[in-house]
CSV table of C-alpha atoms and ligand atoms in Angstrom, one decimal:
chain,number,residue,atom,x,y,z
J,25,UNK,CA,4.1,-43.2,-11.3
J,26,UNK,CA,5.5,-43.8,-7.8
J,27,UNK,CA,2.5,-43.2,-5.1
J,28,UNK,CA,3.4,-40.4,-3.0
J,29,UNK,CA,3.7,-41.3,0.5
J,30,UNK,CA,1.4,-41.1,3.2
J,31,UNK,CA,2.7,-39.7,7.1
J,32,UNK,CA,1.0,-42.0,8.8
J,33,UNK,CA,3.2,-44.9,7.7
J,34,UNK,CA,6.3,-42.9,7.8
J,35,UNK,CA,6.5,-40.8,10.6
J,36,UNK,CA,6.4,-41.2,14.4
J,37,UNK,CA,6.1,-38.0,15.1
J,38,UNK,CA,5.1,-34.3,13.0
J,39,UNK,CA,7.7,-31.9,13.4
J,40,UNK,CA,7.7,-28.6,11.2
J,41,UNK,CA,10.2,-30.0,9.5
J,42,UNK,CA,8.0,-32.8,8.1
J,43,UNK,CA,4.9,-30.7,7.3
J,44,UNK,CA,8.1,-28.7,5.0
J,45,UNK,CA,8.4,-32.0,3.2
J,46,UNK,CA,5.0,-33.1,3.3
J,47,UNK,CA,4.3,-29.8,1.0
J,48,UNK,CA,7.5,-30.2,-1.0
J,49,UNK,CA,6.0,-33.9,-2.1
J,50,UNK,CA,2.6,-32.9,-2.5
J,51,UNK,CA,0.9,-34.8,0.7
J,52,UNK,CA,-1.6,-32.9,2.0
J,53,UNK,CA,-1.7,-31.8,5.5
J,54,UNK,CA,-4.9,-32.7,7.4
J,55,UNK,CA,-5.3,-30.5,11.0
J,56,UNK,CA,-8.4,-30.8,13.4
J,57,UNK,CA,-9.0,-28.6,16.2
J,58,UNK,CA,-8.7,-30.2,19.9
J,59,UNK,CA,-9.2,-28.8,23.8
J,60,UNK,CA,-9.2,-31.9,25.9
J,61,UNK,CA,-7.5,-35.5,26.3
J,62,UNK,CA,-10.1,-38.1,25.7
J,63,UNK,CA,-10.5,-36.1,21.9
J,64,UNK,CA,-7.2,-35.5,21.5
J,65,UNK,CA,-6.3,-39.1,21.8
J,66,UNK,CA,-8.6,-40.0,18.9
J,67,UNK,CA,-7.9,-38.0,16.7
J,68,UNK,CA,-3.6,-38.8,18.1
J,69,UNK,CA,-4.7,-42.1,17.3
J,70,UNK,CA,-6.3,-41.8,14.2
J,71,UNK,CA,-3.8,-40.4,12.6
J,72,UNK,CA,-3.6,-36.7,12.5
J,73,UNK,CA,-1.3,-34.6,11.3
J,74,UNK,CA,-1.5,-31.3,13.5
J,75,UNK,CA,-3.9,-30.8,16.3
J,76,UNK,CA,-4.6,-27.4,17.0
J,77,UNK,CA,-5.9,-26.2,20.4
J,78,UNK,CA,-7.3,-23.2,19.0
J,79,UNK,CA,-9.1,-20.5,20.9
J,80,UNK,CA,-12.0,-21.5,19.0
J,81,UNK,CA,-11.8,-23.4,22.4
J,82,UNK,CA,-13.6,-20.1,23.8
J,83,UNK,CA,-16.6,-20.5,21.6
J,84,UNK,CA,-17.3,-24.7,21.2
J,85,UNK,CA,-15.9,-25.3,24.9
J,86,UNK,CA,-17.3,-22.1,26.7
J,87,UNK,CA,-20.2,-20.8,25.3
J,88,UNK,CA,-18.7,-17.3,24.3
J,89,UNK,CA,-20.1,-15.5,21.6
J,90,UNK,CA,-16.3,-15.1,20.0
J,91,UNK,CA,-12.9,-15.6,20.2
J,92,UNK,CA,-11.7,-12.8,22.5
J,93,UNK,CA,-12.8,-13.2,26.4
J,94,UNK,CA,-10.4,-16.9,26.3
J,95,UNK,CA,-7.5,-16.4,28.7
J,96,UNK,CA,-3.6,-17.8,28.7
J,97,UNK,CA,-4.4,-19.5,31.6
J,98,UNK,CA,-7.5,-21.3,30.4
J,99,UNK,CA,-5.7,-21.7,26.7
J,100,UNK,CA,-2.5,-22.9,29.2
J,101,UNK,CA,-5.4,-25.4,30.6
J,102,UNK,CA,-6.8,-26.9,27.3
J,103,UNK,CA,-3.2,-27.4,25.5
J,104,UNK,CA,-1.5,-29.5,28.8
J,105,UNK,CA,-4.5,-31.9,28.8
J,106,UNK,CA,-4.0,-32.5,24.8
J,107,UNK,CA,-0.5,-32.8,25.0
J,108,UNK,CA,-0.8,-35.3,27.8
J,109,UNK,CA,-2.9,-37.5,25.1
J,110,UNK,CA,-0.7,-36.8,22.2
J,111,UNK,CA,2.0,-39.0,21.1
J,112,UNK,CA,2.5,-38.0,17.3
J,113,UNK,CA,0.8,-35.1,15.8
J,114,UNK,CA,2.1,-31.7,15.9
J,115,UNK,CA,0.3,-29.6,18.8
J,116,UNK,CA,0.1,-26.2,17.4
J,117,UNK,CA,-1.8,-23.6,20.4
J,118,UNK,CA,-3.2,-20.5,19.8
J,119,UNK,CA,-1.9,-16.8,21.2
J,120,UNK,CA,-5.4,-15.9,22.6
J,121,UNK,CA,-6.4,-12.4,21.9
J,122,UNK,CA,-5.1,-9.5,24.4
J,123,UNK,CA,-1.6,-11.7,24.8
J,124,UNK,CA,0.8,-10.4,22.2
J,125,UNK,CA,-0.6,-7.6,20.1
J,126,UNK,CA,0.5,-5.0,22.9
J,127,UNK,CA,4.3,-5.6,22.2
J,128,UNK,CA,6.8,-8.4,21.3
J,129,UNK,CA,8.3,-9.1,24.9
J,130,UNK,CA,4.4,-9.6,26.3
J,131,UNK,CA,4.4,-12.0,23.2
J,132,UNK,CA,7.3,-13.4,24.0
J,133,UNK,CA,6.6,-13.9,27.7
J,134,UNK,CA,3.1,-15.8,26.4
J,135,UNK,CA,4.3,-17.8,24.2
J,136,UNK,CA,7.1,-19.1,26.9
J,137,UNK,CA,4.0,-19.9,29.4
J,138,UNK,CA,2.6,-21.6,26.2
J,139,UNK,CA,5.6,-23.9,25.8
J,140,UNK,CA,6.9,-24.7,29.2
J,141,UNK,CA,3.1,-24.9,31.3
J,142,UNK,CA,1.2,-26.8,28.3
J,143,UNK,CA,4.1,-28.6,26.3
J,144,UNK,CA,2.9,-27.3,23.1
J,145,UNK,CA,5.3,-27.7,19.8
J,146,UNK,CA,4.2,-24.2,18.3
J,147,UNK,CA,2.0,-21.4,19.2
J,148,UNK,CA,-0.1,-19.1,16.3
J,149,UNK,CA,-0.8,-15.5,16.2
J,150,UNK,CA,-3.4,-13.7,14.1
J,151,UNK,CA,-2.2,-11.0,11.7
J,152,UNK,CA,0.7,-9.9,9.3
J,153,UNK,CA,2.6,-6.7,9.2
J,154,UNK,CA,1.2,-5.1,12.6
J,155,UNK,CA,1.8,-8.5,14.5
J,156,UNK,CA,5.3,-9.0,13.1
J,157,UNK,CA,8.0,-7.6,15.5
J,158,UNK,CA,6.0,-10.0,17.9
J,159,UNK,CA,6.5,-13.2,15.4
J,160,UNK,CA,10.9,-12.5,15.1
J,161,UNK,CA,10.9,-12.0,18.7
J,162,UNK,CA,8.8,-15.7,18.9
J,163,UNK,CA,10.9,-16.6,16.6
J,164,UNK,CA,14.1,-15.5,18.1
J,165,UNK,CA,13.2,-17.4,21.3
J,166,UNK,CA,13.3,-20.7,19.1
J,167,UNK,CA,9.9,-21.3,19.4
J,168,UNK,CA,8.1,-22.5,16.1
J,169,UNK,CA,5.0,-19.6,14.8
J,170,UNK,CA,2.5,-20.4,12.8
J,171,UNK,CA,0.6,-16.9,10.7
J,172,UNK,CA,-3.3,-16.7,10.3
J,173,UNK,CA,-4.5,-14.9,8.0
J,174,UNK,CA,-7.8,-13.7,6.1
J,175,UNK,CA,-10.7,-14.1,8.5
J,176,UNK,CA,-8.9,-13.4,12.0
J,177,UNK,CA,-12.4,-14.0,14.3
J,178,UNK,CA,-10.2,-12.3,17.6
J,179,UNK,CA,-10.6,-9.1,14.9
J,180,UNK,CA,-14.5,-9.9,14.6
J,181,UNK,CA,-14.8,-6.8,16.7
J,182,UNK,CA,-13.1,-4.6,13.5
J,183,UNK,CA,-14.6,-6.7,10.3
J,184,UNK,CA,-18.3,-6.3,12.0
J,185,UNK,CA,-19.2,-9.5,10.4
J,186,UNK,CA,-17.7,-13.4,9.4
J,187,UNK,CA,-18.2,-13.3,5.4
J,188,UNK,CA,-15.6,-14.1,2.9
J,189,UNK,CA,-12.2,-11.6,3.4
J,190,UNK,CA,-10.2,-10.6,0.5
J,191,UNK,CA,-12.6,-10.6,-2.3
J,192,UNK,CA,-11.5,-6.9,-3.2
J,193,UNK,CA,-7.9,-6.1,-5.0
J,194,UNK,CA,-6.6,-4.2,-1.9
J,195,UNK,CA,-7.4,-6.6,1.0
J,196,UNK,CA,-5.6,-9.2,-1.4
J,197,UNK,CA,-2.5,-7.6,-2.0
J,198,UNK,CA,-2.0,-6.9,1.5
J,199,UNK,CA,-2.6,-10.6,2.3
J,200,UNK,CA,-0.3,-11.9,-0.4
J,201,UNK,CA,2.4,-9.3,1.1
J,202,UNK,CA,1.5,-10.2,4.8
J,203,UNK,CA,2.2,-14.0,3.6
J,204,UNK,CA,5.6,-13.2,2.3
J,205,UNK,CA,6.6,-10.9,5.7
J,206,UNK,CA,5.2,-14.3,7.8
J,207,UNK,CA,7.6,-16.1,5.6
J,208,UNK,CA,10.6,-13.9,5.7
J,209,UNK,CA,10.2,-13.7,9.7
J,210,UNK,CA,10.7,-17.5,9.2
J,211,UNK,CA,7.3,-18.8,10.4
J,212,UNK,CA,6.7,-22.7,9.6
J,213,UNK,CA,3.0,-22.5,8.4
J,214,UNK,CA,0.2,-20.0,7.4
J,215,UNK,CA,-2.9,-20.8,8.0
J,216,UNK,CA,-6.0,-19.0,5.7
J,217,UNK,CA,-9.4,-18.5,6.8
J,218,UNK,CA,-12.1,-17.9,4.6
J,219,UNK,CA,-10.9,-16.3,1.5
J,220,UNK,CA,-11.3,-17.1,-2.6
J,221,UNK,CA,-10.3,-20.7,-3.5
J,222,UNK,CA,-8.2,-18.7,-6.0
J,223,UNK,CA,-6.4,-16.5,-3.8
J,224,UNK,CA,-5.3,-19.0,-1.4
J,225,UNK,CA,-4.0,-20.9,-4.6
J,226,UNK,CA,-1.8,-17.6,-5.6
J,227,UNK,CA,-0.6,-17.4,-2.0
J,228,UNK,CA,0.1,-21.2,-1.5
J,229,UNK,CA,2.4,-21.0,-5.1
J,230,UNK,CA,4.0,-17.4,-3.9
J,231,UNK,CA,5.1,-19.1,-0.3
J,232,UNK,CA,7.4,-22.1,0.2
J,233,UNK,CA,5.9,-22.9,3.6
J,234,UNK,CA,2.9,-25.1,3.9
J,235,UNK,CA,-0.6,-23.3,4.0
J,236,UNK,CA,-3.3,-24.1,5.6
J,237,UNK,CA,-7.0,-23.7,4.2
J,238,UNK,CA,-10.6,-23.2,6.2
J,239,UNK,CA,-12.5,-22.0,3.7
J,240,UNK,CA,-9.8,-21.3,1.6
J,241,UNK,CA,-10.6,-24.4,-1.1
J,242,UNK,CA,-8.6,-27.2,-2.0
J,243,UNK,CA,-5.3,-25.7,-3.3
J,244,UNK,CA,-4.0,-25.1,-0.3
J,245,UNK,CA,-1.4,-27.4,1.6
J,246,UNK,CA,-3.8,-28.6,4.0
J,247,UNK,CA,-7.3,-28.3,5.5
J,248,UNK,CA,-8.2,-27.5,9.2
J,249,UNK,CA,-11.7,-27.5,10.8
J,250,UNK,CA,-12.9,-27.2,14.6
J,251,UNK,CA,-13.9,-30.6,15.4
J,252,UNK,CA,-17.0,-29.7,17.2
J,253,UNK,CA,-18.1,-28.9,13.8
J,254,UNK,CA,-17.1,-31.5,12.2
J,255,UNK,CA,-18.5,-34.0,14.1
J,256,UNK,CA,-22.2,-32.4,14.0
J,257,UNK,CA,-21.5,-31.5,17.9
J,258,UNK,CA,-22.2,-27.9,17.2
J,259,UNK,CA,-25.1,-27.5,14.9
J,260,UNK,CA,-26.0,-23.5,14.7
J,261,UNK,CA,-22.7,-22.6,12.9
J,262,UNK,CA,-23.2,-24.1,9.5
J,263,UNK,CA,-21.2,-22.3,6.6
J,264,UNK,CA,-20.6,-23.3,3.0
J,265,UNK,CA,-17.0,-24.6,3.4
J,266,UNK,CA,-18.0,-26.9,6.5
J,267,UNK,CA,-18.1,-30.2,5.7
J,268,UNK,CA,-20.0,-32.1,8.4
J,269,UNK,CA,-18.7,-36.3,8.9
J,270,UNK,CA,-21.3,-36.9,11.6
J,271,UNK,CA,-24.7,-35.8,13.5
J,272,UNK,CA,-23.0,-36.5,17.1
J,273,UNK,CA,-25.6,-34.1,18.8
J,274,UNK,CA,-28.1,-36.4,17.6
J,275,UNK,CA,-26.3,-39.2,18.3
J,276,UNK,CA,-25.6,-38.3,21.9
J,277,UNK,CA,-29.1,-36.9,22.4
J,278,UNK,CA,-30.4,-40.5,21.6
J,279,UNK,CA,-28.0,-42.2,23.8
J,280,UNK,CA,-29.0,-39.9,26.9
J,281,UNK,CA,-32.9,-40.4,26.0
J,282,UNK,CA,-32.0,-44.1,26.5
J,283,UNK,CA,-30.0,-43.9,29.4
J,284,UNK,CA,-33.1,-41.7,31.0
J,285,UNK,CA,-35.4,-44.1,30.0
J,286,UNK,CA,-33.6,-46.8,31.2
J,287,UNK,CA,-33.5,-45.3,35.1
J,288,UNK,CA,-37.1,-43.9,35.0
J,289,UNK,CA,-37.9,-47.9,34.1
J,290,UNK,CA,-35.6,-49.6,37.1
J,291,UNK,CA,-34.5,-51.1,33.2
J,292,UNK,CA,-30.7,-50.0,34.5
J,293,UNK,CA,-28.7,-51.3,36.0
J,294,UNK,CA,-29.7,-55.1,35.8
J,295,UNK,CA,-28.6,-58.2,37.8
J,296,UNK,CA,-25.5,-58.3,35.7
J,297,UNK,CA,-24.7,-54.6,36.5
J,298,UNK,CA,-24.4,-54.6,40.1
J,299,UNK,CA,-22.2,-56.1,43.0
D,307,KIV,O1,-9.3,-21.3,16.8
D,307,KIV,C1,-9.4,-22.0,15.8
D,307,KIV,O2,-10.1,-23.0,15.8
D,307,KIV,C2,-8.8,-21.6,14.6
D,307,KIV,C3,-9.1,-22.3,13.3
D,307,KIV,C4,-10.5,-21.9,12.8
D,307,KIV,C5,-8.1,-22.2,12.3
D,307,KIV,O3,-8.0,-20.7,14.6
């Protein structure tokens, strides 16, 4: 059987046309969240398929408690310093909340300031069916929209708490039917938060555009997770699907002891480290 192929040897740079084929051939699509250059160029350089500058950028880079106090401007802020690092990955930037659920020419109007201030490739909004005249009028603009749905934290505010969404038959449907209205609007990508391996599965089948998991198990066209948790950076926030690939707090926190250490002794900077 021939191997299927992998982006990083075939592609100089992610469009939305290549995550299409990368779902039609069965690669998977792997997405990290990013906020600043020096980061952004890693992962660029590692080999990442989409880097999203998500307003998760409000929690991991701010200190806010959620989602919803990030501005445009600061979102405008964190997108033009990844894009300055970015050579091939997709950059995909989140409508922060307040920006485009009042009406589609206020989304319209953010988005622009999204594409032309930060260079971003695609923006994405949280929410189906009462978010979709602002997606077609995105859209319309010819600026690529990425869906969210299940777990939409800029709605923590309404759910009253971060468990598992769609576990009940109602909450399901409506997500299955706000997948196909994302679809027929002509967005590029859904991304699903937190929601039953098995119902991401049905909606990843039911949709021909690549999904997205967090939380959302493994049949799903691709996997995203804020790289501050990730990396072990943040350590509070520690829920079943979170896989962690490092202890970086530690890591760092050793590092600085060492460096403190080093200047309380006079053991830095040596002969060799000074004019
Ligand atoms: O803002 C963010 O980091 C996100 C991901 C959790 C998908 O929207």
């Amino acid at each position: 059987m021939e191997k299927a192929k992998d982006s990083r040897q075939y592609y100089s740079k992610i469009t939305t046309h290549v995550l299409q084929e990368m779902k039609l051939r069965g690669e998977k699509i792997a997405m990290l969240t990013a906020y600043d250059f020096s980061m952004a160029k890693i992962l660029d350089d590692a080999g990442i398929d989409v880097i999203l500058v998500g307003d998760s950028a409000s929690n991991v880079m701010a200190g806010h408690k959620t989602t919803l106090p990030i501005t445009l401007n600061e979102m405008i802020y964190h997108a033009s310093s990844v894009q300055r690092a970015v050579t091939r990955a997709l950059i995909v930037v989140d409508l922060p909340f307040g920006t485009y659920q009042g009406n589609s020419i206020e989304a319209l109007q953010s988005a622009i300031r999204i594409m032309k201030e930060a260079g971003a490739n695609a923006i994405k909004i949280e929410g189906g069916e009462e978010v979709i005249g602002s997606v077609k009028r995105i859209l319309s603009a010819g600026i690529p929209v990425m869906g969210h749905l299940g777990l939409t934290p800029q709605a923590i505010h309404k759910f009253g708490t971060y468990v598992v969404r769609a576990t009940e038959k109602e909450e399901a449907d409506k997500l299955i039917h706000d997948a196909h209205l994302l679809e027929e609007a002509g967005c590029f990508g859904i991304v699903l938060e937190k929601i039953p391996a098995e119902l991401a599965a049905r909606v990843t089948k039911a949709v021909k555009i690549p999904t997205i998991g967090i939380g959302a198990g493994h049949e799903v066209d691709g996997q995203v997770l804020v790289l501050h948790d990730m990396l072990g950076i943040t350590t509070k926030f520690s829920p079943r699907f979170l896989r962690r690939y490092h202890n970086l707090s530690e890591e760092i926190k050793g590092s600085v002891t060492l460096y403190i250490d080093d200047v309380k002794s006079v053991n830095f900077p040596n002969d060799r480290e000074q004019y």
